[in-house]
Amino acid sequence: MRFTIFTTGLVAAIMSETVYGASCVRSQAVWGIVGYAINAQGVDDVPKVCGDLWSNLRRFHDCIGVGVPSCEKRGNNELVWNFSNGSGCNMGMVESTWWEATQNRYGAIKCEIQY
């Protein structure tokens, strides 16, 4: 009986936690330029997080030359961050920027190359 009550309580606690997802896609390099598309759900203060993302991206000299920048709220607290850069701005730098700006509160990102 105890096991059932404990298990039921544990399952209810786990299911009540909000789980956020974040993703990162990098386009294949064309003429040395790559594009990044990062999406995250459940972002409570999108303008602040966007500011933190741009600020943290500047830590990397290879990521300073941002082209076509956008970071905005879409739908119900969805953050959409897009930009292009030279191929020297690598996926690890973008993943580090995300972690520094969010501490993965909205999920960790692992950038994948889109072919």
GROMACS .gro file of C-alpha atoms in nm:
model
  115
    1MET     CA    1   0.000   0.000   0.000
    2ARG     CA    2   0.279   0.242   0.089
    3PHE     CA    3   0.458   0.170  -0.233
    4THR     CA    4   0.146   0.249  -0.435
    5ILE     CA    5   0.085   0.578  -0.253
    6PHE     CA    6   0.452   0.677  -0.284
    7THR     CA    7   0.464   0.581  -0.651
    8THR     CA    8   0.141   0.765  -0.728
    9GLY     CA    9   0.272   1.075  -0.551
   10LEU     CA   10   0.605   1.058  -0.732
   11VAL     CA   11   0.441   1.020  -1.073
   12ALA     CA   12   0.206   1.312  -0.998
   13ALA     CA   13   0.500   1.530  -0.891
   14ILE     CA   14   0.698   1.447  -1.202
   15MET     CA   15   0.404   1.505  -1.433
   16SER     CA   16   0.323   1.839  -1.271
   17GLU     CA   17   0.667   1.977  -1.354
   18THR     CA   18   0.668   2.198  -1.661
   19VAL     CA   19   0.908   2.063  -1.918
   20TYR     CA   20   1.046   2.309  -2.168
   21GLY     CA   21   1.213   2.227  -2.491
   22ALA     CA   22   1.476   2.419  -2.681
   23SER     CA   23   1.633   2.346  -3.017
   24CYS     CA   24   1.914   2.476  -3.234
   25VAL     CA   25   1.962   2.420  -3.605
   26ARG     CA   26   2.264   2.542  -3.800
   27SER     CA   27   2.251   2.566  -4.176
   28GLN     CA   28   2.529   2.420  -4.384
   29ALA     CA   29   2.799   2.676  -4.471
   30VAL     CA   30   2.753   2.859  -4.800
   31TRP     CA   31   3.044   3.083  -4.898
   32GLY     CA   32   3.163   3.070  -4.538
   33ILE     CA   33   2.831   3.188  -4.392
   34VAL     CA   34   2.613   2.980  -4.160
   35GLY     CA   35   2.269   3.051  -4.017
   36TYR     CA   36   2.141   2.962  -3.672
   37ALA     CA   37   1.778   2.909  -3.568
   38ILE     CA   38   1.714   2.862  -3.196
   39ASN     CA   39   1.365   2.808  -3.055
   40ALA     CA   40   1.255   2.772  -2.694
   41GLN     CA   41   0.918   2.733  -2.524
   42GLY     CA   42   0.806   2.879  -2.191
   43VAL     CA   43   1.034   3.185  -2.191
   44ASP     CA   44   0.876   3.426  -1.944
   45ASP     CA   45   1.073   3.742  -2.035
   46VAL     CA   46   1.168   3.716  -2.402
   47PRO     CA   47   1.311   4.071  -2.438
   48LYS     CA   48   1.547   4.017  -2.143
   49VAL     CA   49   1.660   3.675  -2.263
   50CYS     CA   50   1.714   3.812  -2.616
   51GLY     CA   51   1.931   4.091  -2.475
   52ASP     CA   52   2.130   3.841  -2.270
   53LEU     CA   53   2.179   3.619  -2.576
   54TRP     CA   54   2.318   3.900  -2.792
   55SER     CA   55   2.536   4.022  -2.507
   56ASN     CA   56   2.680   3.677  -2.440
   57LEU     CA   57   2.736   3.602  -2.809
   58ARG     CA   58   2.971   3.903  -2.824
   59ARG     CA   59   3.213   3.721  -2.592
   60PHE     CA   60   3.331   3.528  -2.896
   61HIS     CA   61   3.530   3.730  -3.149
   62ASP     CA   62   3.433   3.490  -3.427
   63CYS     CA   63   3.064   3.565  -3.359
   64ILE     CA   64   3.077   3.946  -3.370
   65GLY     CA   65   2.979   3.983  -3.738
   66VAL     CA   66   2.610   3.897  -3.701
   67GLY     CA   67   2.393   3.927  -4.010
   68VAL     CA   68   2.014   3.917  -4.039
   69PRO     CA   69   1.963   3.932  -3.661
   70SER     CA   70   1.627   3.867  -3.500
   71CYS     CA   71   1.513   3.758  -3.158
   72GLU     CA   72   1.145   3.774  -3.078
   73LYS     CA   73   0.848   3.632  -2.897
   74ARG     CA   74   0.604   3.424  -3.096
   75GLY     CA   75   0.288   3.261  -2.977
   76ASN     CA   76   0.264   3.171  -2.612
   77ASN     CA   77   0.608   3.258  -2.467
   78GLU     CA   78   0.805   3.105  -2.753
   79LEU     CA   79   1.145   3.263  -2.814
   80VAL     CA   80   1.275   3.253  -3.171
   81TRP     CA   81   1.639   3.361  -3.218
   82ASN     CA   82   1.783   3.369  -3.571
   83PHE     CA   83   2.106   3.507  -3.712
   84SER     CA   84   2.377   3.439  -3.964
   85ASN     CA   85   2.750   3.458  -3.912
   86GLY     CA   86   3.082   3.340  -4.046
   87SER     CA   87   3.155   2.970  -4.010
   88GLY     CA   88   3.411   3.055  -3.739
   89CYS     CA   89   3.116   3.117  -3.507
   90ASN     CA   90   3.081   2.751  -3.422
   91MET     CA   91   2.803   2.551  -3.259
   92GLY     CA   92   2.988   2.527  -2.928
   93MET     CA   93   3.000   2.906  -2.904
   94VAL     CA   94   2.626   2.931  -2.968
   95GLU     CA   95   2.551   2.655  -2.714
   96SER     CA   96   2.773   2.830  -2.457
   97THR     CA   97   2.596   3.160  -2.525
   98TRP     CA   98   2.260   2.992  -2.464
   99TRP     CA   99   2.378   2.841  -2.136
  100GLU     CA  100   2.528   3.168  -2.010
  101ALA     CA  101   2.209   3.359  -2.095
  102THR     CA  102   1.957   3.104  -1.963
  103GLN     CA  103   2.139   2.846  -1.747
  104ASN     CA  104   1.925   2.605  -1.955
  105ARG     CA  105   1.606   2.711  -1.771
  106TYR     CA  106   1.415   2.652  -2.095
  107GLY     CA  107   1.604   2.340  -2.194
  108ALA     CA  108   1.954   2.276  -2.317
  109ILE     CA  109   2.040   2.321  -2.682
  110LYS     CA  110   2.257   2.093  -2.890
  111CYS     CA  111   2.299   2.250  -3.232
  112GLU     CA  112   2.246   2.017  -3.525
  113ILE     CA  113   2.357   2.082  -3.881
  114GLN     CA  114   2.070   2.090  -4.128
  115TYR     CA  115   2.166   1.940  -4.463
   0.00000   0.00000   0.00000
